[in-house]
XYZ file of C-alpha atoms in Angstrom:
570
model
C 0.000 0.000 0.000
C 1.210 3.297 -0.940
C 1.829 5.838 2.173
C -0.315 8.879 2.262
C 1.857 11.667 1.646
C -0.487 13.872 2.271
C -0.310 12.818 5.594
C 3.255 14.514 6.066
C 2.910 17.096 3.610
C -0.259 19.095 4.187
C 0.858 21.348 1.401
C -0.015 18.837 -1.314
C -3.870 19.260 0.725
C -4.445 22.424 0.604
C -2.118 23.444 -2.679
C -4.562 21.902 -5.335
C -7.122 24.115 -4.378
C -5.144 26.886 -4.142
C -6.750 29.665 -6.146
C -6.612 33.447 -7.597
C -8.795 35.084 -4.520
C -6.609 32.284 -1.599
C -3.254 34.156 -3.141
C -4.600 38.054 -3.231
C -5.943 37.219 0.958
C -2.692 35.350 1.202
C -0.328 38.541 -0.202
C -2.311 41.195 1.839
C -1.715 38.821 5.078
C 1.693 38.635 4.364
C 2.272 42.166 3.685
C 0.796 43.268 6.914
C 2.926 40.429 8.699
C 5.749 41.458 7.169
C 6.117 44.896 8.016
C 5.282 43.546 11.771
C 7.569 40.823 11.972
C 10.318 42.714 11.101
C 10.950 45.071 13.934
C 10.200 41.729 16.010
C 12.658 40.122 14.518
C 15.267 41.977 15.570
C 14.099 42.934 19.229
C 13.573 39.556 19.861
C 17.165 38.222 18.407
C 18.518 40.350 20.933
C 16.407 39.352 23.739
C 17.954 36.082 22.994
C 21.559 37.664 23.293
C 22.198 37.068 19.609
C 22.696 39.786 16.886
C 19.848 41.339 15.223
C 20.045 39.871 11.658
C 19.568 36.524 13.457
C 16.259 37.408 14.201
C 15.717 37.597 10.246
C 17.475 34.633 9.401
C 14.907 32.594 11.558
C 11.982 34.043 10.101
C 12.607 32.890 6.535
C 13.487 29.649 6.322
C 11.467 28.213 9.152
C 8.482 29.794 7.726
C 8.958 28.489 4.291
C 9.358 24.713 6.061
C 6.600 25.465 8.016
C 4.182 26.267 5.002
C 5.491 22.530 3.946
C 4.920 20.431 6.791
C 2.478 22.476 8.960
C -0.930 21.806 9.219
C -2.204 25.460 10.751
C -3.463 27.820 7.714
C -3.172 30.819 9.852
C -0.117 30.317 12.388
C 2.614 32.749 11.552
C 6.502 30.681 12.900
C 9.627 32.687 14.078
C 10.880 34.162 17.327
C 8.863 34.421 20.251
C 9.505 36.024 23.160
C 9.531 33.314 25.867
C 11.487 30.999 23.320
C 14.002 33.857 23.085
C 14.387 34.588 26.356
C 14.411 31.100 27.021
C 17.224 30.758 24.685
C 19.200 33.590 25.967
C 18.991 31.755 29.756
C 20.281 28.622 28.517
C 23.318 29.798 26.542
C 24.516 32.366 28.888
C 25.321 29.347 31.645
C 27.262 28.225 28.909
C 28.899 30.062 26.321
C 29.981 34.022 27.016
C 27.847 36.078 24.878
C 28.469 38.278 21.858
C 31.519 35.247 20.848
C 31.492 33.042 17.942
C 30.848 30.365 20.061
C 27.867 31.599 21.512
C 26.087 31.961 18.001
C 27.217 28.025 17.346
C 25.672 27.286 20.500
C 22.291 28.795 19.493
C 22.476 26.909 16.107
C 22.929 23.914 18.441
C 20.248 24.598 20.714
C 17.567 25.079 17.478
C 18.782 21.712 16.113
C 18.665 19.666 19.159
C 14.990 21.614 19.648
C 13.790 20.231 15.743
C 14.929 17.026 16.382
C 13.000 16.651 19.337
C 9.909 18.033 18.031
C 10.635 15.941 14.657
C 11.286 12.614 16.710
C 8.263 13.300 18.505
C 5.857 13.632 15.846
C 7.103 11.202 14.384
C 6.420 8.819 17.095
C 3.149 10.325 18.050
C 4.397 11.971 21.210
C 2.023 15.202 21.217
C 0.357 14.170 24.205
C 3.546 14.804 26.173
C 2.683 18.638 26.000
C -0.485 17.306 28.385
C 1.695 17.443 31.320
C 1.660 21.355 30.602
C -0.904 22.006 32.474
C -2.837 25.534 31.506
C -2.526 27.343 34.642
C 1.052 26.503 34.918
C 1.627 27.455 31.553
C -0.327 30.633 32.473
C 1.909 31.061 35.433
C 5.191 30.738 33.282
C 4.367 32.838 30.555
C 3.028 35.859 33.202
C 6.221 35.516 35.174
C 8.321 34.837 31.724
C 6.719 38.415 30.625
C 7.389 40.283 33.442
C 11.236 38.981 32.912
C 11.776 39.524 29.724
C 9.943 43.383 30.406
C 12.537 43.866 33.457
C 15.516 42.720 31.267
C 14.721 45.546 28.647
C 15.093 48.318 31.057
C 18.508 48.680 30.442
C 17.890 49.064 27.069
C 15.173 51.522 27.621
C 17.598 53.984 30.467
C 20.616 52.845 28.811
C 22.624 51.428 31.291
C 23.823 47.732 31.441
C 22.535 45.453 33.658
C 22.191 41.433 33.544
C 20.355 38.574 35.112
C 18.234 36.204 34.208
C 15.478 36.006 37.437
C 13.728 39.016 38.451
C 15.717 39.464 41.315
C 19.448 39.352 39.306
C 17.984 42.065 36.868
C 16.432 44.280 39.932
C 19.598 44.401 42.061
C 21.640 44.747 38.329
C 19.602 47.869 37.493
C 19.672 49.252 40.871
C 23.154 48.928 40.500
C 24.038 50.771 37.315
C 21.428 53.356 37.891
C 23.831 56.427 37.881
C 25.045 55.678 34.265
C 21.391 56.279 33.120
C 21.614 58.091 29.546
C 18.560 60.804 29.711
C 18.392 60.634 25.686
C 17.928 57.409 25.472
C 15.596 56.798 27.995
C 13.383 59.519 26.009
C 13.506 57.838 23.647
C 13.012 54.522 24.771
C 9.957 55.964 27.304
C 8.177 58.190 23.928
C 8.457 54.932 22.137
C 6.914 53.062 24.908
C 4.056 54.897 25.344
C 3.474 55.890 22.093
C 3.224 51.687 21.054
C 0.381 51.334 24.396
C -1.375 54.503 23.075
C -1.790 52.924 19.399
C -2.725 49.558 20.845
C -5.584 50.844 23.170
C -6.088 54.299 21.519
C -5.269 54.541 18.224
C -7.958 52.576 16.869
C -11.021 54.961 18.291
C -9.523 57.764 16.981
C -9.062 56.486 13.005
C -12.616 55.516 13.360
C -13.903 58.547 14.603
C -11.954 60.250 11.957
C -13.978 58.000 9.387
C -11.835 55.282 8.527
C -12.864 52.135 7.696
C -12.533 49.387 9.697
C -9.949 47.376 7.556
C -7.526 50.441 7.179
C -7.709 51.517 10.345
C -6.357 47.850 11.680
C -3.647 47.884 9.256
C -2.683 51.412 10.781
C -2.943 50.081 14.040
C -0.294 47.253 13.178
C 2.349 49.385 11.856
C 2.486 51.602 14.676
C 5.995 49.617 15.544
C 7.389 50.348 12.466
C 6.132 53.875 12.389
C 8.324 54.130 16.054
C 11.359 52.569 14.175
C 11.721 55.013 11.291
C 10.916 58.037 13.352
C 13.362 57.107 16.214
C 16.060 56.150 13.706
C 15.820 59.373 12.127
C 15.710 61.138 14.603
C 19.189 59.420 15.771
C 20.487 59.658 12.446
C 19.872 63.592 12.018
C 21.064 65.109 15.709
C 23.633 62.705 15.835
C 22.587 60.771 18.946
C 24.495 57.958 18.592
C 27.901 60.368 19.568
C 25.771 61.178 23.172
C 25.986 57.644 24.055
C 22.555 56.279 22.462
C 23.012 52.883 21.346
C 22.180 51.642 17.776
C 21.955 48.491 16.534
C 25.142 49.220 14.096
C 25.623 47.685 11.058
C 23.429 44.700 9.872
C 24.756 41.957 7.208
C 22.695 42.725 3.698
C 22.275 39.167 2.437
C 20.050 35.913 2.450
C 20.379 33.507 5.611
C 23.955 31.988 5.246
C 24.567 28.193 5.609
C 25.823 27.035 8.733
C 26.429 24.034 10.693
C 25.782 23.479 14.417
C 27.924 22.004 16.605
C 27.185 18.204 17.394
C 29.894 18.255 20.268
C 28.927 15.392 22.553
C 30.258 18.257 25.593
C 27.208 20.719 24.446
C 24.989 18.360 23.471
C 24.974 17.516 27.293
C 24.779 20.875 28.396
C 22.112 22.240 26.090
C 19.493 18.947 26.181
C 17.051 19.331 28.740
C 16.767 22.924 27.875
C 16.206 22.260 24.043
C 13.244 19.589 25.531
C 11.702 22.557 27.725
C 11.986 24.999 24.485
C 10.524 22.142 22.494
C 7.469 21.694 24.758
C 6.940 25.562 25.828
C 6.914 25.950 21.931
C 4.821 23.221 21.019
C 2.477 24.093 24.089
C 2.153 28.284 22.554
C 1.654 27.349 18.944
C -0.904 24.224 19.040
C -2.793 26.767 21.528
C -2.952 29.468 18.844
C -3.325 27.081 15.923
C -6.068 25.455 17.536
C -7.705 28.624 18.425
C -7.729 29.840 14.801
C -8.719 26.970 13.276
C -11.456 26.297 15.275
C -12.870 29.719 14.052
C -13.433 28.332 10.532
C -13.983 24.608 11.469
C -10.567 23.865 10.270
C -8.503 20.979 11.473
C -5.030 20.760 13.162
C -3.192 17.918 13.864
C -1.102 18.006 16.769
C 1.649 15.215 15.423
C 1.970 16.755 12.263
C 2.249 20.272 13.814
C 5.385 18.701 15.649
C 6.895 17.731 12.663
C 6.549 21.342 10.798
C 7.870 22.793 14.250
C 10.508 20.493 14.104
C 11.322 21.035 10.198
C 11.091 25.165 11.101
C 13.873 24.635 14.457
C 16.233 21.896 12.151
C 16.074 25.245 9.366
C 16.871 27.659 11.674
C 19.969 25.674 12.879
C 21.193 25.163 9.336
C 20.126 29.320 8.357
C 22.074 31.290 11.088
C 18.746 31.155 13.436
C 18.191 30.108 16.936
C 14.948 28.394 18.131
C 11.401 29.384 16.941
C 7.863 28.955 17.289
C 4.082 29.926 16.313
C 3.824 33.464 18.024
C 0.551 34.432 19.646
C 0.056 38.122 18.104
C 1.575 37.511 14.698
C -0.670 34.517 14.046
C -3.672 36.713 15.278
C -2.876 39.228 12.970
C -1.930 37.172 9.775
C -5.390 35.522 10.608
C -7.191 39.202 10.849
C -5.404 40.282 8.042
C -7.191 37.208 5.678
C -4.738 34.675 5.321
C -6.483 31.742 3.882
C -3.558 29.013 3.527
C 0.108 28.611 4.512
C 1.300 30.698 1.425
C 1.224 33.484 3.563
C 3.524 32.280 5.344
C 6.012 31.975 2.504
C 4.942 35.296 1.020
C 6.878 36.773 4.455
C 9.516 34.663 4.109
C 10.026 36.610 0.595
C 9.079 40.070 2.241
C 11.544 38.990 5.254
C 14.323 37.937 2.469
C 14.134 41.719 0.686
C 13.863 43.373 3.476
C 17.240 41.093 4.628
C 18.780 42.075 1.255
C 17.878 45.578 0.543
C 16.464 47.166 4.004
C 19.002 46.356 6.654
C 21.176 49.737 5.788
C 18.288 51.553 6.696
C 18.022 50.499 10.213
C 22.264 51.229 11.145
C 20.734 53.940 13.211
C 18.014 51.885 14.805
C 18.161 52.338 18.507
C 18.044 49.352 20.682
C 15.675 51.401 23.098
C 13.101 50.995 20.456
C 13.514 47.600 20.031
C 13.206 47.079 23.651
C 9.579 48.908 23.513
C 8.400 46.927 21.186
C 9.270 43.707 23.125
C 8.263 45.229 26.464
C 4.892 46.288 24.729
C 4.325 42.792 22.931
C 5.444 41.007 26.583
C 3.268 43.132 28.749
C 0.107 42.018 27.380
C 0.730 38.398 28.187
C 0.816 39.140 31.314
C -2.210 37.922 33.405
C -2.398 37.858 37.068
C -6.164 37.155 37.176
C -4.633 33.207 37.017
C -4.023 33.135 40.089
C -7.720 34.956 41.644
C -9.055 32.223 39.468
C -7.206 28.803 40.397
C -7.664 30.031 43.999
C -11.447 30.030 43.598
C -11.439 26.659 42.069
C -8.831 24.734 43.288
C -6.454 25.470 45.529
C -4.731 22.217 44.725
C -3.628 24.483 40.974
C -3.286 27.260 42.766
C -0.278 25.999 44.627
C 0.982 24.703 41.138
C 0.775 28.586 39.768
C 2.281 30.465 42.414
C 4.533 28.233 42.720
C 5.489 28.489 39.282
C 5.916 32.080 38.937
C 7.448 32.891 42.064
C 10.288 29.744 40.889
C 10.552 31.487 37.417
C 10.837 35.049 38.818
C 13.073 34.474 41.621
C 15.338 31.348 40.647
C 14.949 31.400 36.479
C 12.869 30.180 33.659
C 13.919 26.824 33.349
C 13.605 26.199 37.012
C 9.930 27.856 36.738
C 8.526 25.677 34.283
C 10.159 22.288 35.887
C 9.446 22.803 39.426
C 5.508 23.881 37.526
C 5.749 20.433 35.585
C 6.590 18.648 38.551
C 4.383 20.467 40.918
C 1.517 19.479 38.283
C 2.251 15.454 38.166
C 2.805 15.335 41.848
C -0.594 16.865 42.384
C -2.491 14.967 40.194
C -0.792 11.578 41.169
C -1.906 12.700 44.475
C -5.598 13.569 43.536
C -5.774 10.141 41.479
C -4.228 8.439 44.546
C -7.150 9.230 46.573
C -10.267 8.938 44.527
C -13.562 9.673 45.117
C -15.754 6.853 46.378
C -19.397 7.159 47.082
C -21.880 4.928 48.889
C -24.792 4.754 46.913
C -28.053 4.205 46.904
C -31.615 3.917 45.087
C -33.373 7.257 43.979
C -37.010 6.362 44.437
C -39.155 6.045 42.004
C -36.149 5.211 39.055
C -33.079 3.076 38.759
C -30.356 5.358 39.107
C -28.539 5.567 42.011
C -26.786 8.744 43.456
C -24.249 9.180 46.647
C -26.677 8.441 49.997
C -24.440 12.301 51.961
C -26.350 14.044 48.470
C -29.770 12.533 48.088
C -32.642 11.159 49.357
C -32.327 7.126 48.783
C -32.972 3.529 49.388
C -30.661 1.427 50.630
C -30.582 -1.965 51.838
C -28.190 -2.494 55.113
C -27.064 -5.966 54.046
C -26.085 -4.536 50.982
C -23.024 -1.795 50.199
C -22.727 -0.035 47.077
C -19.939 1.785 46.561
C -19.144 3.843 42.988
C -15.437 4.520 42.273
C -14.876 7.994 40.191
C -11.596 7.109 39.112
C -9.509 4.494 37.174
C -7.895 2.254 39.106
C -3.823 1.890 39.402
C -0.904 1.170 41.518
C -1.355 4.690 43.454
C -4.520 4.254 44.607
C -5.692 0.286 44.852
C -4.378 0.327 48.240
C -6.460 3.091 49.617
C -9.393 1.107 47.935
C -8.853 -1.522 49.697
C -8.492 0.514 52.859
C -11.869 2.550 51.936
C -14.025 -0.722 51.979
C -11.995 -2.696 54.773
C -13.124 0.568 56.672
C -16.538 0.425 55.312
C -17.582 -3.153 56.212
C -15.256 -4.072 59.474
C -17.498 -2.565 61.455
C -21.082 -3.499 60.012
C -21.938 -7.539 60.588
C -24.961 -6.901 58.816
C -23.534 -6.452 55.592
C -23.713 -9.278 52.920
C -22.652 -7.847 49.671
C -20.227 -5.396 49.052
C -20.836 -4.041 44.669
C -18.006 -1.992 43.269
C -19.828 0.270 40.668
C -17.463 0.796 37.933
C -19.222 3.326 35.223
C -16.406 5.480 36.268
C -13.564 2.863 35.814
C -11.464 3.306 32.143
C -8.702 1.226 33.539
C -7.921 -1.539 35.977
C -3.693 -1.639 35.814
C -2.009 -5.378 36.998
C -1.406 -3.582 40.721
C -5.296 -2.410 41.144
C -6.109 -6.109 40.302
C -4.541 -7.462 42.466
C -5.471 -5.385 45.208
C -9.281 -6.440 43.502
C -8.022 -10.235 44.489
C -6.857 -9.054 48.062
C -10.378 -7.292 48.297
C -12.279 -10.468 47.522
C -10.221 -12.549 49.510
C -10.807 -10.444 52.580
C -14.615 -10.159 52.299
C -15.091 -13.547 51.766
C -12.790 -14.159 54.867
C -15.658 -12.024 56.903
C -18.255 -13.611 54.637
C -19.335 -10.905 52.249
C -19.495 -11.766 48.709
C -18.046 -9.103 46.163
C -19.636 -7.953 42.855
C -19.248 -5.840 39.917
C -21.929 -3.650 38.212
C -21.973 -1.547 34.960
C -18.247 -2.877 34.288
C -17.178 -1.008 30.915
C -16.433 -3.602 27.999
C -12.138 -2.606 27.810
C -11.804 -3.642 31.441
C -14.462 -6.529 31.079
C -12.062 -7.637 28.377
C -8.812 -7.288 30.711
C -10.311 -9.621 33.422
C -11.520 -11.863 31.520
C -8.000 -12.384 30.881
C -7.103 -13.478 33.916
C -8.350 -15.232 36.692
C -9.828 -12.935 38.868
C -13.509 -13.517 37.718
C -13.322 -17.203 38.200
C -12.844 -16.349 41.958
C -15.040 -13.628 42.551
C -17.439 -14.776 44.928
C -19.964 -12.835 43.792
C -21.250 -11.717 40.160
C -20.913 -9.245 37.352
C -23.946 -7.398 36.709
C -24.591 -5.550 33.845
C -26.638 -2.538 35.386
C -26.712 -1.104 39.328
C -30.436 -1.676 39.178
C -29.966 -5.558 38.063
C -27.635 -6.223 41.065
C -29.273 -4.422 44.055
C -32.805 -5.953 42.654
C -30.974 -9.725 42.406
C -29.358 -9.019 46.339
C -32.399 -7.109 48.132
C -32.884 -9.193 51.289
């Protein structure tokens, strides 16, 4: 049988209907991107401690990959804050940066990243993202934005300052705070407030003036680049650069160049478990906002096959002079405002990216990096959502603990150490909710046969008979406190004859909880109460039939509740 290429290639899906109105929605989108992306590019290469072309190099290639192998018609791939910032924490324990060797290292870390993603797509391994849990992720990326927003101050006074926790970049600032340069913190606090006015203000006042709605939201997206041109020449005509501004300098004008990363078995070691956190925190932020979008026009994504285009986009960055990449949140938003209708738009920016690389990157000698540090603390800012925590409080206090903990870990120790103790903090507590399940004695609702908990409703029960419904598959964790829950139950009652497990709840029975079933019978029957099963799901019933276990159950299987307390009323 031939294989489905289709399956790995969504573009051979998609690029047969490709038609004359997809590519005019598709070339709008990606103009609009375009002129956003690049400013982004380049603050958020040197978030990551790399120079600014870089962030250009891994917006072209990836993309072009991505419109390959991705499934997502709307998800714009390339730098993204927390990857970048990520990044720039994971290197700097390693390699000094602004050397040769740090650059090699970020190659390193974007082809380690790919072949994760690729390897796990491959094999299926999406669901490994499901140990994310949302307010954790919620927690990391709030703390992650307040970071990255701290670590641009020193762009924005002009001082420098480092650290890569909240608390490093605080006493760093502190610190250097007599070197502050008054022009470029002008600058940097004009730009700053001019990019919140045209997010939250702009808009009212175009359509007040008459605008239409369409125009008026492509204004509103180029209000970064209108802060880049009028900051640069502004720099560029008084000079500013002499008065201690700093500029982002001179920018290679040419295409992504080859290179190689380094396969050193040395880094490898070093740089692993944070490529697999980058891998995850990246799959986790794009199959949120690819999802999101699709779902908007009943469109499909598929989560394996978006690891292998994330994967393709990371192995092109590595071989492109990139560093690790991702879907972004607000660039997929707006390429999906803007009308993109397939994954060509994401190749049409990869061409706008490529002439802008060729023919634009004079223009921007006299950039300042204050500006680029607006436009990151801008994009950052609004990520940041505190109401997580109000909200897992209310609900659960069990996530609650996992959230706080979380972003107090990633502000005060680092991001990596945020997001594993989070990860952790998130198994733990579910092992520990699973390990104590709920279990309800239940009884007859008059009248019917269902049966609800007897501490709830008003119901029948019959005292030589015990009914007790499990909420929870059963497993090694928590078969023993099972075992303990009905040993409890019964001890202490000599009237009771029949104990029923109701399993409508049970998915699983694991080799550990079975046994524990055996121990169960055996005791009861010991004390002379006969054990039975009701509404047993037909996966499980297929399990113990594979064993033994129902050729000693002293009791029966029943296929309803109703059946078995009607068979055992006294």
């Amino acid at each position: 049988m031939k294989p489905d290429l289709t399956r790995y290639f969504p573009i051979l899906t998609w690029g047969r209907t490709y038609d004359r109105s997809a590519l005019s929605n598709d070339l709008v989108a990606a103009l609009i991107v375009t002129i956003m992306l690049i400013p982004q590019s380049l603050a958020y290469a040197l978030l990551a401690g790399l120079p600014a072309e870089a962030g250009l190099y891994a917006s072209i290639v990836p993309i072009l990959l991505y419109a390959v192998f991705g499934t997502s018609r709307a998800l714009a791939v390339g730098p993204v804050a927390v990857v970048s910032l990520m990044t720039a924490a994971a290197l700097s324990n390693i390699v000094e940066q602004g050397t040769m060797g740090y650059g090699v290292a970020a190659l390193s870390l974007a082809a380690l990243s790919g072949i994760i993603l690729l390897a796990m797509g491959l094999f299926r391994l999406g669901f490994i993202a499901n140990f994310l849990s949302h307010p954790v992720i919620a927690g990391f990326i709030t703390a992650s934005g307040i970071i990255i927003a701290a670590s641009q101050l020193k762009h924005i006074l002009g001082i420098d300052a480092h650290g890569h926790n909240l608390l490093d970049i605080v006493v760093s600032l502190v610190a250097h705070l007599p070197e502050i340069n008054w022009i470029t913190t002008i600058i940097g606090v004009l730009a700053t407030g001019f990019l919140f006015w045209v997010r939250s203000g702009l808009k009212p006042l175009l359509v007040r003036i008459g605008l239409s709605s369409g125009l008026t939201g492509v204004l509103v997206k180029t209000g970064p680049v209108a802060v880049v041109v009028v900051t640069t020449l502004a720099v560029w005509l008084f000079g500013l650069a002499n008065f201690g501004v700093k500029i982002v300098g001179e920018v290679p004008q040419s295409l992504p160049p080859l290179t190689l990363p380094s396969f050193s078995p040395a880094l490898i070691g070093q740089l692993l478990v944070p490529a697999f956190l980058i891998s995850i925190i990246g799959f986790v932020e794009s199959i949120s906002v690819a999802q999101t979008l699709a779902a908007k026009k009943r469109q499909r994504i598929d989560p394996d096959q978006e690891l292998i285009g994330l994967g393709a986009a990371n192995i092109g960055a590595s071989l492109t002079g990139g560093f690790p990449v991702t879907g972004g949140f607000s660039r997929s938003v707006v390429n999906f405002d803007a009308g993109a209708e397939t994954p060509a738009a994401g190749a049409f920016t990869a061409i706008g990216l490529a002439i802008a690389a060729l023919a634009l990157t004079p223009l921007i000698y006299f950039l300042p990096k204050a500006t680029l540090a607006a436009t990151i603390i801008v994009a950052v800012l609004s990520l940041v959502d505190f109401s997580i925590l109000k909200r897992s409080w209310d609900y659960s206090k069990a996530d609650f603990a996992a959230v706080l903990a979380t972003i107090l870990m990633t502000l005060l120790v680092g991001v990596e150490v945020g997001v594993s103790v989070g990860v952790g903090l998130s198994i733990l507590l579910h092992l520990y909710k699973t390990s104590r399940p709920h279990i309800a004695e239940v009884g007859q609702v008059p009248g019917t046969e269902h049966y609800r908990n007897i501490l709830r409703h008003d119901v029948i029960t019959d005292p030589s008979v015990v009914t007790l419904r499990v909420d929870e598959s059963l497993y090694f964790a928590n078969a023993r406190y099972l075992e303990n829950k009905i040993h409890n139950r019964v001890a202490g009652d000599k009237g009771i004859r029949h104990v029923i497990l109701q399993c409508a709840a049970i998915n699983e029975i694991d080799f550990s909880a079975l046994e524990s079933l055996e121990a169960i019978n055996e005791a009861l029957n010991e004390m002379d109460v006969k054990l039975h099963l009701s509404e047993v799901k037909g996966p499980v019933m297929d399990r113990l039939e594979g064993g033994h276990f129902l050729s000693e159950l002293t009791g029966k299987v029943f296929l309803s509740q109703f059946d078995a307390a009607k068979e055992l009323a006294t």
